[in-house]
Coordinates of C-alpha atoms and ligand atoms in Angstrom, one line a residue:
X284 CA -58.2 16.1 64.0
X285 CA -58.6 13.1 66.2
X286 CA -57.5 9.6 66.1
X287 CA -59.9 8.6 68.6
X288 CA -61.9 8.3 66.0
X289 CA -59.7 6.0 63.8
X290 CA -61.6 3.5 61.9
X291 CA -58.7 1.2 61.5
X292 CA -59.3 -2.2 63.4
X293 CA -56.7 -2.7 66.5
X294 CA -53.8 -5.4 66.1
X295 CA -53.3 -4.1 62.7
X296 CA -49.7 -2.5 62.4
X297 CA -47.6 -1.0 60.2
X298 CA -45.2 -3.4 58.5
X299 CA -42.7 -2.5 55.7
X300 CA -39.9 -4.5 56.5
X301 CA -37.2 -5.8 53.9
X302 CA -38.2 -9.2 54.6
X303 CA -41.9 -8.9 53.3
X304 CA -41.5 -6.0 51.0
X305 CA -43.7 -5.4 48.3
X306 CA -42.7 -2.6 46.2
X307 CA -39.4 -1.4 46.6
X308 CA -39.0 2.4 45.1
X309 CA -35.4 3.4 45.0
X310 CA -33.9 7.0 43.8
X311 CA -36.9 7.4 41.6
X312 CA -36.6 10.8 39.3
X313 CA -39.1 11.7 36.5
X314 CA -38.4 14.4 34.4
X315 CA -40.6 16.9 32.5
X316 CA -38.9 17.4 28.6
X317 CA -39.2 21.0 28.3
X318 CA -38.2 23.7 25.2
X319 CA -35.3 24.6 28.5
X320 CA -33.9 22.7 31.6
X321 CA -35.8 19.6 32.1
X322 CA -38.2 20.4 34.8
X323 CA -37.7 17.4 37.9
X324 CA -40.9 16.8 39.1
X325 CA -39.9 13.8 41.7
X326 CA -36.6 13.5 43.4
X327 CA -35.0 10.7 44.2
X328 CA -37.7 9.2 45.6
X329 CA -36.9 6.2 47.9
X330 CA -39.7 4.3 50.2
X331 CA -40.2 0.5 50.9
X332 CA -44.2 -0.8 50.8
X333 CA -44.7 -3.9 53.0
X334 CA -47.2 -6.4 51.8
X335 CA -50.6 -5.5 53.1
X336 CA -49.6 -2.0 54.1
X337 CA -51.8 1.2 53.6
X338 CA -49.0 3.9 53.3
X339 CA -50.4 7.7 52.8
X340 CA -48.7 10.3 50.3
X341 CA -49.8 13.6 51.0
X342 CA -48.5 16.9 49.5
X343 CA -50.1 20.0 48.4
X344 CA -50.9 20.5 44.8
X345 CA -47.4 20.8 42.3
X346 CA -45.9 18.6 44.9
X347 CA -45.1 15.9 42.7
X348 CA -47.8 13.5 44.0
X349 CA -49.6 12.6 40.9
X350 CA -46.5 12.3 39.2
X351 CA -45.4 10.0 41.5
X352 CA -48.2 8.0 40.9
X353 CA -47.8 7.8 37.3
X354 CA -44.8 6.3 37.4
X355 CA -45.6 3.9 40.1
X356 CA -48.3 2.5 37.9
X357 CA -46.0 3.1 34.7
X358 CA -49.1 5.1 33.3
X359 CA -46.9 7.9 32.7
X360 CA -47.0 9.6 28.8
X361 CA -44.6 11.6 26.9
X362 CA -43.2 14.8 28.3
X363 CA -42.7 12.6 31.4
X364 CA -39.9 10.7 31.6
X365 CA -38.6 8.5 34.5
X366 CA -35.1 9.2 34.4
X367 CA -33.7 7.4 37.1
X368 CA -34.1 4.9 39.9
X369 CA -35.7 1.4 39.9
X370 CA -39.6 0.0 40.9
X371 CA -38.6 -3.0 42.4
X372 CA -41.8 -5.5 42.6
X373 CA -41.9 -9.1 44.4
X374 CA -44.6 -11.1 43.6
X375 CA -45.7 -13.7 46.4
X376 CA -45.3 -16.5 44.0
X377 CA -42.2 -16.0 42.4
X378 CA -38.6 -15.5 43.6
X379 CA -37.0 -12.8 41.9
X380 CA -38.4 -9.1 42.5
X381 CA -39.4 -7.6 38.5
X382 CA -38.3 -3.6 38.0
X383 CA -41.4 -2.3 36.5
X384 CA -39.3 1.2 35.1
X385 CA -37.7 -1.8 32.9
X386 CA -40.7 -3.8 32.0
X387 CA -42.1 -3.9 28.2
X388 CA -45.2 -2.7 27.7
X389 CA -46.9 -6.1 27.1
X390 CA -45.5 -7.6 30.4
X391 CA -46.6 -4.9 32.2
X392 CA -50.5 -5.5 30.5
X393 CA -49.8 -9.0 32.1
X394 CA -49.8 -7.2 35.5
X395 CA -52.7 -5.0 35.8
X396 CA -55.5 -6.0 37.3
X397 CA -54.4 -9.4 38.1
X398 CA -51.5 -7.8 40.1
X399 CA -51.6 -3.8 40.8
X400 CA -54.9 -2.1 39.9
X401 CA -55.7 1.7 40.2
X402 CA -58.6 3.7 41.7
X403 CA -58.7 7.1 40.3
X404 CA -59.9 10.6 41.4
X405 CA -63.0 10.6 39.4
X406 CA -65.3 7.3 38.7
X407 CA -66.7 8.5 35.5
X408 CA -63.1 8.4 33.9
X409 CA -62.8 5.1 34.6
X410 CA -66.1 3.3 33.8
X411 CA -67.3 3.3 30.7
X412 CA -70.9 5.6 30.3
X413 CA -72.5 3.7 28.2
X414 CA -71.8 -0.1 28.9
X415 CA -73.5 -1.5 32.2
X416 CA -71.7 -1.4 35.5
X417 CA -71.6 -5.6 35.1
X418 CA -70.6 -5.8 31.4
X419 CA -67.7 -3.5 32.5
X420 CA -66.6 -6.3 35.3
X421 CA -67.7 -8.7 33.2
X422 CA -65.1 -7.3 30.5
X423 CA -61.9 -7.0 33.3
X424 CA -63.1 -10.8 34.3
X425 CA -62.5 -12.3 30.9
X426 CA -59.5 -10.5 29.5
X427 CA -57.8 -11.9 32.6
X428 CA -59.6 -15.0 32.7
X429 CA -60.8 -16.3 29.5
X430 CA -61.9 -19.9 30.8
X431 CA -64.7 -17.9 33.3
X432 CA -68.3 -18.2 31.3
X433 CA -70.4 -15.3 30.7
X434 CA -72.8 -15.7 33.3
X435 CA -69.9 -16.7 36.1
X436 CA -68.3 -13.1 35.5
X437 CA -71.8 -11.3 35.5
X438 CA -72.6 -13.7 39.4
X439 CA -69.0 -12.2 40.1
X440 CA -69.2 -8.6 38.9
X441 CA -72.5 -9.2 42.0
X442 CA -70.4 -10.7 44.2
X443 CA -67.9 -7.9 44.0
X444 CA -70.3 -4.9 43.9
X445 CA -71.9 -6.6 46.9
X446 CA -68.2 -6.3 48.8
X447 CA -68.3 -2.5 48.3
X448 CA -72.0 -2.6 49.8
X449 CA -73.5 -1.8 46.4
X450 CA -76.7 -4.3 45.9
X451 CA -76.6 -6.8 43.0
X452 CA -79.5 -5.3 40.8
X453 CA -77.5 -2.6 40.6
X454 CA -75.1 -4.5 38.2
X455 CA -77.2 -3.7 35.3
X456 CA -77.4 0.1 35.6
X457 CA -75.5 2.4 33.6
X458 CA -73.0 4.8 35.4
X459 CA -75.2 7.9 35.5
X460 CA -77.7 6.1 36.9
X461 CA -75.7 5.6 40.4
X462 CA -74.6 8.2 43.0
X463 CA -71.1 9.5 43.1
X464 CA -70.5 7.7 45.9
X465 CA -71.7 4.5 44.5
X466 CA -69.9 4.8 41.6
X467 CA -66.4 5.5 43.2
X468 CA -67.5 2.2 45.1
X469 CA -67.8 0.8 42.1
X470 CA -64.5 1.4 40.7
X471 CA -62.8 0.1 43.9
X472 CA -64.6 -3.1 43.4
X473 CA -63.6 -3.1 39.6
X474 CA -60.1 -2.9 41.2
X475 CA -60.1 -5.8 43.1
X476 CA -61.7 -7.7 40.6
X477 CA -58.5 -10.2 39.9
X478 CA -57.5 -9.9 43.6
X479 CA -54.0 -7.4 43.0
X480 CA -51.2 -7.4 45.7
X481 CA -51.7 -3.2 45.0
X482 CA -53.8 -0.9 44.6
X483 CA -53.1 2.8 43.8
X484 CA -55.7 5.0 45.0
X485 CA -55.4 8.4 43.2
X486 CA -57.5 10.8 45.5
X487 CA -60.5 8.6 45.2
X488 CA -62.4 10.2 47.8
X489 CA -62.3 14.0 46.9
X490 CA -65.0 14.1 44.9
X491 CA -67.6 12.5 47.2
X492 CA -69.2 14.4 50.6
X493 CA -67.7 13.4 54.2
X494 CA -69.9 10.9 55.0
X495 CA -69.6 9.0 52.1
X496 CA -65.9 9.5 52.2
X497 CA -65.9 7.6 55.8
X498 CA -67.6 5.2 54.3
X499 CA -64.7 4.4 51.8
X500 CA -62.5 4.6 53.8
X501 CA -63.8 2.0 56.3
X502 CA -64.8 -0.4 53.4
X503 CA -60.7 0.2 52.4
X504 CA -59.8 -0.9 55.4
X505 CA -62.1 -3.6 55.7
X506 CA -61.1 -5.3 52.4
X507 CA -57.6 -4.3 53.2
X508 CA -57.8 -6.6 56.0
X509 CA -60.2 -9.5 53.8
X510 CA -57.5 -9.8 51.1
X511 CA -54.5 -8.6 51.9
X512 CA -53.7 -6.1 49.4
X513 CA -51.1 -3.1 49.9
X514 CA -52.5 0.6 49.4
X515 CA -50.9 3.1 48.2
X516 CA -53.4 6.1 48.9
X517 CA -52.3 9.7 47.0
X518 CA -54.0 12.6 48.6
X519 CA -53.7 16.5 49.5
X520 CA -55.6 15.6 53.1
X521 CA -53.6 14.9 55.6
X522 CA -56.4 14.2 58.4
X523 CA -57.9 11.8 56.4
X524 CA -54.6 9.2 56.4
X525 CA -54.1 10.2 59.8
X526 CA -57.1 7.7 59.9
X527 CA -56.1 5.2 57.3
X528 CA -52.6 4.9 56.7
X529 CA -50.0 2.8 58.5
X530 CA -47.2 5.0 57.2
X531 CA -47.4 8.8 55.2
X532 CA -45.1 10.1 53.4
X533 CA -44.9 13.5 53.1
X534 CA -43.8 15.0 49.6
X535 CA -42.9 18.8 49.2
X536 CA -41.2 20.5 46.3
X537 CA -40.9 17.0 44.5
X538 CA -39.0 15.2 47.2
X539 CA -40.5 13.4 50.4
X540 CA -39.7 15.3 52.8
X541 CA -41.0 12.9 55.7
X542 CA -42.0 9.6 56.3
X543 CA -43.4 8.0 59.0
X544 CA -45.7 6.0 61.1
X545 CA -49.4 7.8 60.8
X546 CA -49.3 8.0 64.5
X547 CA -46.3 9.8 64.7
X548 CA -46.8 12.1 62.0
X549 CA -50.1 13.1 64.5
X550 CA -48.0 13.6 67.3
X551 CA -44.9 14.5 66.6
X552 CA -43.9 15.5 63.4
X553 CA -40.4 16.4 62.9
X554 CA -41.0 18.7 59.4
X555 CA -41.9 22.1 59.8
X556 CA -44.2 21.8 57.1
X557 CA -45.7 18.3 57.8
X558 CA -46.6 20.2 61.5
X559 CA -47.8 22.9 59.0
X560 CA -50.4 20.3 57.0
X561 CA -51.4 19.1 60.3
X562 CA -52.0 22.1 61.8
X563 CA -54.1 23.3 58.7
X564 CA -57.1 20.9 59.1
X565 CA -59.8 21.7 61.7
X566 CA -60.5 18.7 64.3
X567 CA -63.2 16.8 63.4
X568 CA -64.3 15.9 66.9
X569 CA -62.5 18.1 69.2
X570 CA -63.4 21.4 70.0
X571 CA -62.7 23.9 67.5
X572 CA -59.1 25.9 66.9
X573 CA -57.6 28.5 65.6
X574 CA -56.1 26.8 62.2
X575 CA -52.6 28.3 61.6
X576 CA -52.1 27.0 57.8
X577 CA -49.0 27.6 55.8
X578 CA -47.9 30.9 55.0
X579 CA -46.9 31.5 51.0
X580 CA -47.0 29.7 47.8
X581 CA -45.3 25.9 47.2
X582 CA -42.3 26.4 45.0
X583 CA -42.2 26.2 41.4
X584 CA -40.6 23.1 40.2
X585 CA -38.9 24.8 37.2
X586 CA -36.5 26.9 39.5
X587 CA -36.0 25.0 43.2
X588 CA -33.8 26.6 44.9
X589 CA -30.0 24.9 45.6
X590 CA -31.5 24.4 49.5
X591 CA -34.0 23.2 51.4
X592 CA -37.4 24.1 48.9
X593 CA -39.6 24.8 51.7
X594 CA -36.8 27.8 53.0
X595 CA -39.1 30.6 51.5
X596 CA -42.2 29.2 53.9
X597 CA -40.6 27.7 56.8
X598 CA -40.6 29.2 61.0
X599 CA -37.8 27.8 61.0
X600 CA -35.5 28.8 58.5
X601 CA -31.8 29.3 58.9
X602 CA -28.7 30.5 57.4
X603 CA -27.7 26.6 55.8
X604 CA -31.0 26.3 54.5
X605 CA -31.0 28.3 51.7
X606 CA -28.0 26.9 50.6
X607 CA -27.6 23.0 51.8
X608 CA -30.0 20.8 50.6
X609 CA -31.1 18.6 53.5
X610 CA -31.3 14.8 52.7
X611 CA -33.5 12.9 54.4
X612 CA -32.0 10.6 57.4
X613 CA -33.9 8.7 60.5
X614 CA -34.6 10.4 63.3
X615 CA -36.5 7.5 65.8
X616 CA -39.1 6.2 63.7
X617 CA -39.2 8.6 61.3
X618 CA -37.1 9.9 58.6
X619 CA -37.0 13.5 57.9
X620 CA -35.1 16.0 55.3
X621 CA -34.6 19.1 57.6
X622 CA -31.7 20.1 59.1
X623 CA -33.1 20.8 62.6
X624 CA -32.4 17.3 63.5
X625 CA -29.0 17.1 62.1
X626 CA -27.7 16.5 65.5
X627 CA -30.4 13.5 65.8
X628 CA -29.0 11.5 63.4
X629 CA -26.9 8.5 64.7
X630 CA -23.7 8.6 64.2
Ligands
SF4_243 FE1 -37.0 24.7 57.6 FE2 -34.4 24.5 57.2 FE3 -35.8 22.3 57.9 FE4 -36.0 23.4 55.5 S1 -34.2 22.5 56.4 S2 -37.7 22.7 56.8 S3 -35.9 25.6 55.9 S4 -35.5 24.2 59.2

């Protein structure tokens, strides 16, 4: 891995403050019903989203990633249930922050699109295969805009395919018709179709070779950076946020476990298993090493143990561990859940 190679543009920096917060998550749980003990597949889940900030959730698979991101985007069905914590939301234009865990279901219709949008992992489940790629724009448009005419939402739907580099003839093509690459394009223009303050990206690069996944991400960044919008990005890569995000958390076992600056989860992560994850992807411009990875299984979410859930797997490991579970406290810029920086923590 290399940030030399970082295609974010200099002078932007990680924000995330209080005073322009976005998205404020606070003690989040959701819950799997189950036929025994409900099983907890997020934790208590706590992070802060500046406006305009990319911020990177990374975790292997089971780690309660996706989960998170259903309930962020309150897309989450029945055996999931969000069973605790708040969502809190501040809209640029109005004063008091909305709880989205709390919202009905029609005033949170009034917010997609128009304010938080989602890319997913694969294009084809969200555009339609047999409507053309500007009818499906031109649908989005009007639903949120029913004064636009016909033909202004098909010069948009143009307009917008043309942001993600994807050339305006093509707005009459079918979705089989267009590369995978093209066609995840695609959906992150239909995102930012009625110019959100968010948008969740759900792994939207995995299924799409490197080159074209560089490609997203620079485009990201660039439109990032054209309109403003906060990301935040969901993946099992670590090396590719190292190159996109401001911030990454790090979620293990249903918890985040760390979260910090990208550049400091590069340099010097204080997890054992985020230095794990970044120790398991080869350099892609540096001279090749010998990749340690990360010994054993992630834990199964039905039975964690009363301790730290990453005991079984860690170099680490002490006595305490198995049997304290560590919360997560700031150690510099960073906050961490392991208890080899207890003594860190300010008094
Ligand atoms: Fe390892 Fe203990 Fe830290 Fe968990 S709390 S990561 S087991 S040192």
């Amino acid at each position: 891995m290399s940030l030399t190679t970082d295609v974010r543009t200099p002078g932007i920096q990680p924000s995330g403050g209080a005073g322009d917060a976005l998205l404020e998550v606070s003690g989040l749980t959701v819950e799997y019903a189950s036929a025994g003990a409900p099983t907890r597949a997020c934790s208590d889940i706590s992070f802060t989203l500046g406006r305009g900030e990319i911020l990177g959730v990374v975790g292997e698979s089971g780690s309660g990633k996706s989960t998170l991101i259903t309930a962020l985007t309150r897309l989450q069905r029945p055996p999931a249930v969000t069973t605790a914590g708040s969502i809190r939301y501040r809209p640029r234009d109005r004063g008091e922050a909305i709880d989205l865990v709390t919202l009905t279901p029609k005033a949170l219709r009034g917010l997609r699109w128009t304010r938080m949008s989602i890319v997913l992992q694969s294009a084809m489940d969200a555009l339609n295969p047999v409507m053309r790629l500007g009818a499906q724009f031109v649908d989005v448009l009007r639903t949120h805009d029913r004064r636009m005419s016909r033909a202004a939402a098909w010069d948009e739907a143009r307009r917008l395919l043309g942001l993600v580099g994807i050339s305006a003839d093509r707005v009459r093509s079918y979705p089989h018709e267009l590369s995978g690459g093209m066609r995840q394009r695609a959906t992150i223009a239909l995102a930012l179709a009625c110019r959100p303050e968010l948008i969740v990206m759900d792994e939207p690069t995995t299924a799409v070779d490197v080159v074209m996944q560089r490609q997203i991400l620079a485009q990201v960044l660039r439109l990032r950076r054209e309109f403003g919008f906060a990301v935040v990005f969901v993946t099992h890569d670590l090396s590719l946020l190292l190159e996109l995000a401001d911030r990454i958390a790090v979620m293990y076992g249903g918890r985040i476990v760390e979260l910090a600056p990208a550049r400091d989860v590069y340099h010097s992560p204080r997890h054992p298993y985020t230095k794990g994850l970044r120790d398991s992807f080869p350099p892609l411009h540096a001279t090749s090493t010998r990749l340690e990875g990360i010994p054993g299984t992630p834990p199964d979410l039905r039975a964690l143990p009363p301790g730290c859930a990453f005991a079984d797997r860690c170099p680490a490991v002490m006595d305490r561990c198995r049997t304290e579970l560590p919360l997560l406290q700031p150690v510099g810029d960073t906050i961490v859940a392991c208890h080899l920086h207890d003594e860190e923590v300010p008094a």
